Amino acid sequence: MSSSTKNLRFVLGDQLSRGVSSLRDADPETDVILMAEIHDECTYVRHHVKKIAFLFSAMRHFAAELEAEGFRVDYRSLNDTGDTESLGGSFSGELIAAVDRHKPERVIVTEPGEWRVRDNMNSWVDQIGVPLDIQADDRFVCSINEFGQWASGRKSLRMEYFYREMRRKTGLLMDDFGEPMGGKWNFDAENRRKLPQQLFPPEPARFEPDGTTREAMDLVAARFSDHFGDLEPFWFAVTQSEAARAFEHFVQTALPLFGDYQDAMAQGEKTLYHAVIGLYLNAGLLDPLECCRRVEREYREGRAPLNAAEGFIRQIIGWREYIRGIYWLKMPDYAETNFFDAHRPLPDFYWTGDTDMNCLRQCITQTKEEAYAHHIQRLMVTGNFALLAGIAPKEVCEWYLLVYADAYEWVELPNTHGMALFADGGVLGSKPYASSGKYIDRMSDYCRHCRYDVRKGTGPDACPFNYLYWNFMVENADKLSGNQRMTMMYRTLERMDDDRVAAMREQAAAFLDGINSG
Ligand code: DLZ
Ligand code: SF4
């Protein structure tokens, strides 16, 4: 490669956007773009094989597109970079070697999504011997600073108020008088319908793996065979144009009912009316704001109802942005939070799906197959179980981070510690999302296919979620009974027969002993 390199531009695996800040003013004449498949990034948690194959293929396609534009791309495949012991197994090792090869005047990189990498980046400056220009990641509506300003001095950091700000800022679903369309900000109450039996949800767009994807899959099969998950069938989009097609397919086939059935779950149904675009958004293949504007147009032109459009837009400019803001506001301490002092190891069946609890079996099996589950499966089945069973937040976190193709720590950690486990003691939510089997029964048909009886609280057939729920309430009464939003449940508990409560607690203890010993 030329020795007259001006800028070495390092693009990380989840920065696959042509408009990412580190590439914005790139000059093919003077600059080199560095991309690297990094052993440490695949193994610091042992990511799902499908996730690694997706990222490697998407990175390779992105590099090829940049080359086709005339850029010099120094693409380092895993075969070049080696493992942790060798120099190239880490971001810093790869960068040092690349600086040595190209002798640039400076290195440009967009800030990473994860605190761990950002922390590491601080040490790069001393290691590389040339200036390091770390640019903001402006692929988000709200910058880290702006979120900090919004949060400062506020007692409560609830998403709803932040979301309204983002609606105002973007003008999405706002009328000419600055009011929310439909007269309400949030149509969540209309997004909880149970799936009727005679409904046949569409399939998401699927893409046949091309030669590049096949090569990435072979590499992953050879190098990470001991990681969780199934490599086949592989059907994800791996380029910006495929991701755009996948999103358009969602808009055409699923968006109108997305709102109604956002929280529903059904036996054998993996995606229902969900978009399955989180992995494309978070890797940079789709632009969040563009997706929201497209969805808004469907509503304005009468092809999608407001509860669908608003629900979709809230997930993106509300929840996704808010979660990122919380992450950067609260890290690194946030990762250490453990409000309930939960220390139980993650049960083995989170890896195998081998459990009689049908809801968990369904959600975990599809996670293994697809590196995907939708938000209610994550929150109210695997998350709720982990909360009730007192699984250590760090173990739960690691699981979510590695099993889902869309998961990066910035999005996954607050969702786990804040939403699912209430480990943060109430930064995100006002109360834990603890729930008995009743919720799962209301929102799915899982219970009909289960060997347990969701109506029973004790006895050999009783649904474990039921006795675990009441056991959780008793065990954490000192931490929760003062919470106004829990008052009703504690009243119900008070009225319960003491023997019944004792029987549930006994059964919970025996059950939890059982999962611990495998
Ligand atoms: C998640 C991931 C994986 C599995 N592999 C790579 C890789 O080989 N090279 C790379 O540049 N990035 C990878 N990533 C994404 C990084 O972990 C991501 O950039 C950080 O999590 C920061 O957000
Ligand atoms: Fe899950 Fe209980 Fe329903 Fe079985 S009965 S599917 S364990 S909620």
Coordinates of C-alpha atoms and ligand atoms in Angstrom, one line a residue:
M1 CA 0.0 0.0 0.0
S2 CA 1.0 3.6 -0.6
S3 CA 3.2 5.2 2.0
S4 CA 1.6 8.6 1.4
T5 CA -1.5 7.9 3.5
K6 CA -2.9 11.0 5.1
N7 CA -5.7 9.6 7.2
L8 CA -6.2 6.0 8.4
R9 CA -9.9 5.6 8.9
F10 CA -10.8 2.7 11.3
V11 CA -14.4 1.5 10.8
L12 CA -15.7 -0.9 13.4
G13 CA -18.0 -3.8 12.8
D14 CA -21.2 -2.0 13.8
Q15 CA -20.4 1.2 11.9
L16 CA -21.3 -0.1 8.5
S17 CA -23.0 3.2 7.3
R18 CA -21.7 5.1 4.4
G19 CA -22.6 8.3 6.3
V20 CA -20.8 7.4 9.5
S21 CA -18.8 10.3 10.8
S22 CA -15.4 8.7 10.3
L23 CA -16.0 8.3 6.6
R24 CA -17.9 11.5 5.8
D25 CA -15.0 13.5 4.4
A26 CA -12.9 10.6 3.3
D27 CA -10.7 11.1 0.2
P28 CA -9.9 8.1 -2.0
E29 CA -6.7 9.8 -3.1
T30 CA -5.1 10.2 0.3
D31 CA -6.9 8.0 2.8
V32 CA -6.9 4.3 3.7
I33 CA -9.9 2.6 5.4
L34 CA -9.1 -0.1 7.9
M35 CA -11.6 -2.8 8.8
A36 CA -10.7 -5.9 10.8
E37 CA -12.3 -9.1 11.9
I38 CA -11.1 -9.4 15.5
H39 CA -10.9 -12.5 17.5
D40 CA -11.4 -10.7 20.8
E41 CA -14.6 -9.1 19.7
C42 CA -16.1 -12.5 18.9
T43 CA -15.0 -14.1 22.1
Y44 CA -15.0 -11.6 24.9
V45 CA -18.5 -13.0 25.1
R46 CA -18.9 -16.0 22.9
H47 CA -21.3 -14.5 20.4
H48 CA -24.0 -16.6 18.6
V49 CA -22.4 -18.0 15.4
K50 CA -25.1 -16.5 13.3
K51 CA -24.3 -13.0 14.7
I52 CA -20.6 -13.4 13.9
A53 CA -21.4 -14.7 10.4
F54 CA -23.8 -11.8 9.8
L55 CA -21.3 -9.2 10.9
F56 CA -18.4 -10.7 9.0
S57 CA -20.4 -10.9 5.8
A58 CA -21.8 -7.4 6.2
M59 CA -18.3 -6.0 6.9
R60 CA -16.9 -7.8 3.8
H61 CA -19.7 -6.5 1.6
F62 CA -19.3 -3.0 3.0
A63 CA -15.6 -3.1 2.3
A64 CA -16.2 -4.2 -1.2
E65 CA -18.7 -1.4 -1.8
L66 CA -16.1 1.1 -0.6
E67 CA -13.5 -0.4 -2.9
A68 CA -15.9 -0.1 -5.8
E69 CA -16.2 3.6 -5.0
G70 CA -12.5 3.8 -5.4
F71 CA -11.3 3.7 -1.8
R72 CA -8.2 1.8 -0.6
V73 CA -9.6 -0.6 2.0
D74 CA -7.2 -2.5 4.2
Y75 CA -9.5 -5.4 5.1
R76 CA -8.1 -7.8 7.6
S77 CA -10.0 -11.1 7.7
L78 CA -9.8 -13.3 10.7
N79 CA -7.3 -15.5 8.9
D80 CA -5.0 -12.4 8.8
T81 CA -5.6 -11.1 12.2
G82 CA -5.2 -14.4 14.2
D83 CA -6.1 -15.0 17.8
T84 CA -5.7 -13.2 21.1
E85 CA -2.1 -14.4 21.6
S86 CA -1.0 -12.8 18.4
L87 CA -0.7 -9.0 17.9
G88 CA -3.8 -8.8 15.7
G89 CA -6.4 -10.4 18.0
S90 CA -7.6 -7.1 19.4
F91 CA -8.7 -3.7 18.1
S92 CA -5.5 -2.0 19.5
G93 CA -3.2 -4.7 18.1
E94 CA -4.7 -4.4 14.6
L95 CA -4.6 -0.6 14.7
I96 CA -1.0 -0.5 15.8
A97 CA 0.0 -2.9 13.0
A98 CA -2.0 -0.9 10.4
V99 CA -0.4 2.4 11.5
D100 CA 3.0 0.7 11.0
R101 CA 2.0 -0.4 7.5
H102 CA 0.5 2.8 6.3
K103 CA 2.3 5.5 8.3
P104 CA -0.7 7.9 8.3
E105 CA -0.6 11.4 9.6
R106 CA -3.5 10.7 11.8
V107 CA -6.1 8.1 12.6
I108 CA -9.8 8.8 12.5
V109 CA -12.5 6.7 14.2
T110 CA -16.1 7.1 15.1
E111 CA -16.7 6.6 18.9
P112 CA -17.7 3.0 19.6
G113 CA -21.0 1.9 20.9
E114 CA -19.6 0.2 24.0
W115 CA -17.9 1.6 27.1
R116 CA -15.4 -1.2 27.1
V117 CA -14.1 -0.2 23.7
R118 CA -14.2 3.5 24.4
D119 CA -12.1 2.9 27.5
N120 CA -9.7 0.9 25.5
M121 CA -9.6 3.6 22.8
N122 CA -8.2 6.1 25.3
S123 CA -5.0 4.1 25.4
W124 CA -4.7 4.0 21.6
V125 CA -3.4 7.5 21.5
D126 CA -0.2 6.6 23.3
Q127 CA 0.2 3.4 21.5
I128 CA -0.1 4.5 17.9
G129 CA 2.2 7.6 18.0
V130 CA 0.1 9.7 15.6
P131 CA -2.9 11.9 16.5
L132 CA -6.2 10.1 17.1
D133 CA -9.4 11.8 16.1
I134 CA -12.4 10.3 17.8
Q135 CA -15.6 11.6 16.2
A136 CA -19.1 11.6 17.6
D137 CA -21.5 8.9 16.4
D138 CA -24.2 11.1 15.0
R139 CA -26.3 8.2 13.6
F140 CA -28.5 8.8 16.6
V141 CA -31.2 11.5 17.0
C142 CA -30.0 12.5 20.5
S143 CA -26.3 13.0 21.1
I144 CA -24.7 11.7 24.4
N145 CA -24.3 15.4 25.5
E146 CA -27.9 16.3 24.7
F147 CA -29.1 13.4 26.7
G148 CA -26.9 14.4 29.6
Q149 CA -28.5 17.9 29.5
W150 CA -32.0 16.4 29.4
A151 CA -31.2 14.2 32.3
S152 CA -29.4 16.7 34.5
G153 CA -31.4 18.0 37.5
R154 CA -34.3 15.6 36.7
K155 CA -35.6 13.4 39.5
S156 CA -37.2 10.9 37.2
L157 CA -35.7 9.8 33.9
R158 CA -38.8 8.2 32.5
M159 CA -38.7 7.4 28.8
E160 CA -42.1 8.9 28.1
Y161 CA -40.9 12.5 28.7
F162 CA -37.7 12.0 26.7
Y163 CA -39.7 10.5 23.9
R164 CA -41.9 13.6 23.7
E165 CA -38.8 15.7 23.3
M166 CA -37.7 13.5 20.4
R167 CA -41.1 13.8 18.7
R168 CA -40.8 17.5 18.9
K169 CA -37.2 17.5 17.8
T170 CA -37.9 15.3 14.7
G171 CA -41.4 16.5 14.0
L172 CA -42.4 12.9 13.6
L173 CA -46.2 12.4 14.0
M174 CA -46.7 16.0 15.0
D175 CA -49.4 18.2 13.5
D176 CA -49.1 21.8 12.3
F177 CA -49.9 23.1 15.8
G178 CA -47.0 21.3 17.4
E179 CA -49.4 18.7 18.9
P180 CA -49.1 14.9 18.7
M181 CA -51.2 13.4 15.9
G182 CA -54.3 11.7 17.2
G183 CA -54.2 13.9 20.3
K184 CA -52.1 11.5 22.3
W185 CA -48.4 10.9 22.5
N186 CA -48.5 7.2 23.2
F187 CA -50.9 4.5 22.0
D188 CA -49.3 1.6 23.9
A189 CA -52.6 0.7 25.5
E190 CA -53.8 -0.2 22.0
N191 CA -50.8 -2.4 21.3
R192 CA -51.6 -5.4 23.5
R193 CA -54.0 -7.5 21.6
K194 CA -53.9 -11.2 21.8
L195 CA -53.4 -13.0 18.5
P196 CA -56.7 -14.5 17.2
Q197 CA -56.5 -18.0 15.9
Q198 CA -57.3 -17.3 12.3
L199 CA -54.5 -14.9 11.6
F200 CA -51.5 -15.8 9.5
P201 CA -48.6 -13.5 10.1
P202 CA -46.2 -12.7 7.2
E203 CA -42.7 -14.1 7.0
P204 CA -39.9 -11.6 7.1
A205 CA -37.8 -11.1 4.0
R206 CA -35.2 -13.8 3.6
F207 CA -32.0 -13.7 1.6
E208 CA -30.1 -16.6 0.1
P209 CA -26.5 -16.5 1.3
D210 CA -24.1 -15.4 -1.5
G211 CA -20.5 -16.5 -1.9
T212 CA -19.3 -13.9 0.5
T213 CA -21.7 -15.0 3.2
R214 CA -20.9 -18.6 2.6
E215 CA -17.2 -17.9 3.1
A216 CA -18.0 -16.0 6.3
M217 CA -20.1 -18.9 7.5
D218 CA -17.4 -21.5 6.7
L219 CA -14.9 -19.4 8.7
V220 CA -17.2 -19.1 11.7
A221 CA -18.0 -22.8 11.5
A222 CA -14.3 -23.6 11.6
R223 CA -13.3 -21.1 14.3
F224 CA -16.2 -20.8 16.6
S225 CA -17.8 -24.2 16.6
D226 CA -18.1 -24.2 20.4
H227 CA -20.2 -21.0 20.4
F228 CA -24.0 -21.0 21.0
G229 CA -26.5 -21.2 18.1
D230 CA -27.3 -22.6 14.7
L231 CA -25.5 -21.2 11.7
E232 CA -28.1 -22.6 9.2
P233 CA -30.5 -21.6 7.9
F234 CA -28.9 -18.1 7.4
W235 CA -31.3 -15.6 5.8
F236 CA -30.3 -12.2 7.1
A237 CA -29.7 -9.2 4.8
V238 CA -26.0 -8.4 4.7
T239 CA -25.9 -5.2 2.6
Q240 CA -27.6 -1.8 2.9
S241 CA -29.7 -2.5 -0.1
E242 CA -30.9 -5.9 1.2
A243 CA -31.6 -4.4 4.6
A244 CA -33.7 -1.7 2.8
R245 CA -35.6 -4.4 1.0
A246 CA -36.2 -6.3 4.3
F247 CA -37.5 -3.1 5.9
E248 CA -39.8 -2.3 2.9
H249 CA -41.1 -5.8 3.0
F250 CA -42.0 -5.2 6.7
V251 CA -43.7 -2.0 5.8
Q252 CA -45.8 -3.7 3.1
T253 CA -46.7 -6.9 4.8
A254 CA -46.6 -6.4 8.6
L255 CA -46.7 -2.7 9.6
P256 CA -50.5 -2.3 9.7
L257 CA -50.9 -5.0 12.4
F258 CA -47.5 -4.3 14.1
G259 CA -49.2 -2.1 16.7
D260 CA -52.1 -4.4 17.6
Y261 CA -49.9 -7.5 18.1
Q262 CA -46.7 -6.0 19.3
D263 CA -46.9 -7.8 22.6
A264 CA -48.4 -11.1 21.4
M265 CA -46.6 -14.4 21.3
A266 CA -47.6 -17.7 19.6
Q267 CA -46.4 -21.3 19.5
G268 CA -44.0 -21.8 16.6
E269 CA -44.3 -18.1 15.5
K270 CA -40.9 -16.5 15.6
T271 CA -41.4 -13.0 14.2
L272 CA -45.2 -12.3 14.0
Y273 CA -45.7 -8.7 12.9
H274 CA -42.2 -7.5 14.0
A275 CA -39.8 -5.9 11.6
V276 CA -36.7 -7.9 12.6
I277 CA -34.5 -4.9 11.7
G278 CA -32.8 -4.3 15.1
L279 CA -29.7 -6.1 13.8
Y280 CA -29.6 -3.9 10.7
L281 CA -30.1 -0.7 12.6
N282 CA -27.5 -1.5 15.2
A283 CA -24.9 -2.6 12.7
G284 CA -25.5 0.6 10.6
L285 CA -27.1 -1.0 7.5
L286 CA -30.4 1.0 8.1
D287 CA -30.8 4.6 9.1
P288 CA -33.2 4.9 12.0
L289 CA -34.7 8.2 11.1
E290 CA -35.2 7.3 7.5
C291 CA -37.2 4.2 8.7
C292 CA -39.3 6.4 11.0
R293 CA -40.1 8.8 8.2
R294 CA -41.1 5.9 5.9
V295 CA -43.4 4.6 8.5
E296 CA -44.9 8.0 9.2
R297 CA -45.6 8.3 5.5
E298 CA -47.6 5.1 5.6
Y299 CA -49.8 6.6 8.4
R300 CA -50.2 10.0 6.7
E301 CA -51.2 8.3 3.4
G302 CA -53.7 6.1 5.2
R303 CA -52.0 2.7 4.8
A304 CA -51.1 2.1 8.4
P305 CA -53.1 3.0 11.6
L306 CA -51.7 5.4 14.1
N307 CA -51.1 2.8 16.8
A308 CA -48.8 0.9 14.5
A309 CA -46.9 4.0 13.3
E310 CA -46.6 5.5 16.7
G311 CA -45.6 2.2 18.3
F312 CA -42.9 1.7 15.7
I313 CA -41.6 5.3 16.0
R314 CA -41.6 5.1 19.8
Q315 CA -39.4 2.0 19.7
I316 CA -36.8 3.8 17.6
I317 CA -36.7 7.5 18.6
G318 CA -38.1 6.9 22.0
W319 CA -36.9 3.6 23.5
R320 CA -33.7 3.0 21.4
E321 CA -32.4 6.5 21.9
Y322 CA -33.3 6.6 25.6
I323 CA -31.6 3.3 26.3
R324 CA -28.4 4.6 24.7
G325 CA -28.6 7.8 26.6
I326 CA -29.0 6.0 29.9
Y327 CA -26.1 3.7 29.0
W328 CA -23.6 6.5 28.5
L329 CA -25.0 8.5 31.4
K330 CA -24.7 5.7 33.9
M331 CA -21.7 3.6 32.8
P332 CA -19.5 2.1 34.1
D333 CA -21.3 1.8 37.4
Y334 CA -24.5 0.6 35.8
A335 CA -23.0 -2.7 34.9
E336 CA -22.4 -3.4 38.6
T337 CA -26.0 -2.8 39.8
N338 CA -27.7 -5.6 41.6
F339 CA -30.7 -4.2 43.5
F340 CA -32.1 -7.6 44.6
D341 CA -28.7 -9.0 45.4
A342 CA -29.3 -11.9 43.0
H343 CA -26.5 -14.4 42.7
R344 CA -28.0 -17.6 41.3
P345 CA -26.1 -19.0 38.2
L346 CA -27.8 -19.0 34.9
P347 CA -29.6 -22.4 34.5
D348 CA -28.3 -24.7 31.8
F349 CA -31.5 -24.7 29.9
Y350 CA -30.8 -21.1 28.8
W351 CA -28.3 -22.8 26.5
T352 CA -30.2 -25.9 25.5
G353 CA -33.9 -25.0 25.7
D354 CA -34.3 -28.3 27.6
T355 CA -37.0 -27.5 30.0
D356 CA -40.6 -28.5 30.5
M357 CA -41.7 -24.9 30.7
N358 CA -43.0 -24.5 27.2
C359 CA -42.8 -20.7 27.1
L360 CA -39.1 -20.8 27.9
R361 CA -38.5 -23.7 25.6
Q362 CA -40.1 -21.9 22.8
C363 CA -38.2 -18.6 23.3
I364 CA -34.8 -20.2 23.9
T365 CA -35.1 -22.7 21.1
Q366 CA -35.9 -20.0 18.6
T367 CA -33.1 -17.8 20.0
K368 CA -30.7 -20.7 19.3
E369 CA -32.0 -21.1 15.8
E370 CA -32.4 -17.5 14.8
A371 CA -30.4 -15.3 17.1
Y372 CA -33.7 -13.4 17.4
A373 CA -36.7 -13.2 19.8
H374 CA -39.0 -10.2 20.1
H375 CA -39.2 -7.8 23.0
I376 CA -41.9 -9.5 24.9
Q377 CA -40.3 -12.9 24.6
R378 CA -37.1 -11.3 26.0
L379 CA -38.8 -9.3 28.7
M380 CA -41.7 -11.4 29.9
V381 CA -40.4 -14.9 29.4
T382 CA -36.6 -15.3 29.7
G383 CA -36.2 -11.9 31.5
N384 CA -39.1 -12.4 33.9
F385 CA -37.9 -15.9 34.7
A386 CA -34.4 -14.6 35.5
L387 CA -35.9 -11.9 37.7
L388 CA -38.1 -14.3 39.7
A389 CA -35.4 -16.9 40.0
G390 CA -32.8 -14.4 41.2
I391 CA -30.3 -15.1 38.5
A392 CA -27.1 -12.9 38.8
P393 CA -27.5 -9.9 36.5
K394 CA -24.0 -10.3 35.1
E395 CA -24.8 -13.8 33.9
V396 CA -28.2 -12.7 32.4
C397 CA -26.5 -9.8 30.8
E398 CA -23.9 -11.9 29.2
W399 CA -26.5 -14.2 27.9
Y400 CA -28.5 -11.5 26.2
L401 CA -25.5 -9.9 24.8
L402 CA -24.2 -12.9 23.0
V403 CA -27.4 -14.7 21.9
Y404 CA -29.0 -11.9 19.9
A405 CA -27.8 -10.7 16.6
D406 CA -28.9 -7.1 17.4
A407 CA -27.3 -7.0 20.8
Y408 CA -24.4 -4.6 21.7
E409 CA -23.8 -3.6 25.2
W410 CA -25.2 -0.1 24.8
V411 CA -28.6 -1.4 24.0
E412 CA -28.6 -4.7 25.9
L413 CA -27.3 -3.7 29.3
P414 CA -29.9 -1.1 30.2
N415 CA -32.6 -3.4 28.8
T416 CA -31.4 -6.2 31.1
H417 CA -30.4 -4.4 34.2
G418 CA -33.1 -1.7 34.0
M419 CA -36.1 -3.3 32.2
A420 CA -35.9 -7.0 32.8
L421 CA -34.2 -7.4 36.1
F422 CA -34.8 -4.0 37.9
A423 CA -31.2 -4.4 39.0
D424 CA -30.8 -0.6 38.8
G425 CA -33.4 -0.2 41.5
G426 CA -35.6 2.0 39.4
V427 CA -33.6 4.2 37.1
L428 CA -35.5 3.0 34.0
G429 CA -38.8 1.7 35.4
S430 CA -41.0 2.5 38.3
K431 CA -41.4 -1.1 39.3
P432 CA -40.1 -4.5 38.3
Y433 CA -41.8 -6.3 35.4
A434 CA -42.3 -9.3 37.7
S435 CA -45.3 -11.4 36.6
S436 CA -46.9 -14.8 37.2
G437 CA -47.9 -17.2 34.5
K438 CA -51.1 -15.2 34.0
Y439 CA -49.4 -12.6 31.8
I440 CA -47.8 -15.3 29.5
D441 CA -51.2 -17.0 29.3
R442 CA -53.0 -13.8 28.3
M443 CA -50.5 -12.9 25.6
S444 CA -49.8 -16.3 24.1
D445 CA -51.0 -19.8 23.5
Y446 CA -47.8 -21.2 25.1
C447 CA -49.7 -22.5 28.2
R448 CA -52.0 -24.6 26.1
H449 CA -49.0 -26.6 24.9
C450 CA -47.3 -26.9 28.3
R451 CA -47.1 -29.8 30.7
Y452 CA -47.7 -27.3 33.6
D453 CA -51.1 -25.8 34.5
V454 CA -51.0 -22.0 34.5
R455 CA -54.1 -21.9 36.7
K456 CA -52.4 -23.8 39.5
G457 CA -50.2 -22.1 42.2
T458 CA -48.9 -25.2 44.0
G459 CA -48.7 -28.9 43.4
P460 CA -46.7 -31.0 40.9
D461 CA -48.5 -29.5 37.8
A462 CA -48.4 -25.9 39.0
C463 CA -46.9 -23.4 36.7
P464 CA -43.4 -22.5 38.1
F465 CA -43.9 -18.8 37.2
N466 CA -46.8 -18.7 39.7
Y467 CA -45.0 -19.9 42.9
L468 CA -41.8 -18.2 41.8
Y469 CA -43.7 -14.9 41.5
W470 CA -45.2 -15.0 45.0
N471 CA -41.9 -16.3 46.4
F472 CA -40.2 -13.3 44.8
M473 CA -42.7 -10.9 46.3
V474 CA -42.2 -12.3 49.8
E475 CA -38.4 -12.4 49.5
N476 CA -38.2 -8.8 48.4
A477 CA -40.9 -7.3 50.4
D478 CA -38.5 -5.1 52.3
K479 CA -37.4 -3.6 48.9
L480 CA -40.7 -3.4 47.2
S481 CA -43.7 -3.2 49.5
G482 CA -43.1 0.6 49.9
N483 CA -43.4 1.0 46.1
Q484 CA -46.8 2.6 45.4
R485 CA -47.2 0.7 42.1
M486 CA -46.8 -2.6 44.0
T487 CA -49.4 -1.9 46.7
M488 CA -52.1 -3.9 45.1
M489 CA -50.0 -7.0 44.8
Y490 CA -48.8 -6.7 48.4
R491 CA -52.5 -6.4 49.6
T492 CA -53.3 -9.6 47.6
L493 CA -50.4 -11.3 49.3
E494 CA -51.6 -10.2 52.8
R495 CA -55.0 -11.7 52.1
M496 CA -53.5 -15.0 51.0
D497 CA -53.8 -18.0 53.3
D498 CA -50.5 -18.4 55.2
D499 CA -50.3 -22.1 54.5
R500 CA -50.7 -21.4 50.8
V501 CA -47.9 -18.9 50.8
A502 CA -45.7 -21.3 52.8
A503 CA -46.5 -24.1 50.3
M504 CA -45.6 -21.9 47.3
R505 CA -42.3 -20.8 49.0
E506 CA -41.4 -24.4 49.7
Q507 CA -42.1 -25.4 46.2
A508 CA -40.1 -22.4 44.9
A509 CA -37.1 -23.4 47.0
A510 CA -37.2 -27.0 45.8
F511 CA -37.6 -25.9 42.2
L512 CA -34.7 -23.4 42.4
D513 CA -32.5 -26.0 44.0
G514 CA -33.4 -28.2 41.0
I515 CA -32.4 -25.7 38.4
N516 CA -29.2 -25.0 40.1
S517 CA -28.1 -28.6 40.1
G518 CA -28.9 -28.8 36.4
Ligands
DLZ1 C1 -19.8 -7.7 17.7 C2 -18.6 -7.7 16.9 C3 -18.0 -8.9 16.4 C4 -18.6 -10.2 16.8 N1 -16.9 -8.9 15.7 C5 -16.3 -7.7 15.3 C6 -15.1 -7.7 14.5 O1 -14.6 -8.8 14.2 N2 -14.6 -6.5 14.1 C7 -15.2 -5.4 14.5 O2 -14.7 -4.3 14.1 N3 -16.3 -5.3 15.3 C8 -16.9 -6.5 15.7 N4 -18.0 -6.5 16.4 C9 -18.5 -5.2 16.8 C10 -17.7 -4.6 17.9 O3 -17.8 -5.4 19.0 C11 -18.4 -3.2 18.2 O4 -17.8 -2.3 17.3 C12 -18.2 -2.9 19.6 O5 -19.0 -3.7 20.3 C13 -18.4 -1.4 19.9 O6 -19.7 -1.1 19.7
SF4_2 FE1 -44.9 -21.0 30.8 FE2 -46.3 -21.6 33.0 FE3 -47.6 -21.2 30.7 FE4 -46.1 -23.4 31.0 S1 -47.9 -22.9 32.1 S2 -46.1 -22.0 29.2 S3 -44.4 -22.6 32.3 S4 -46.4 -19.7 31.8

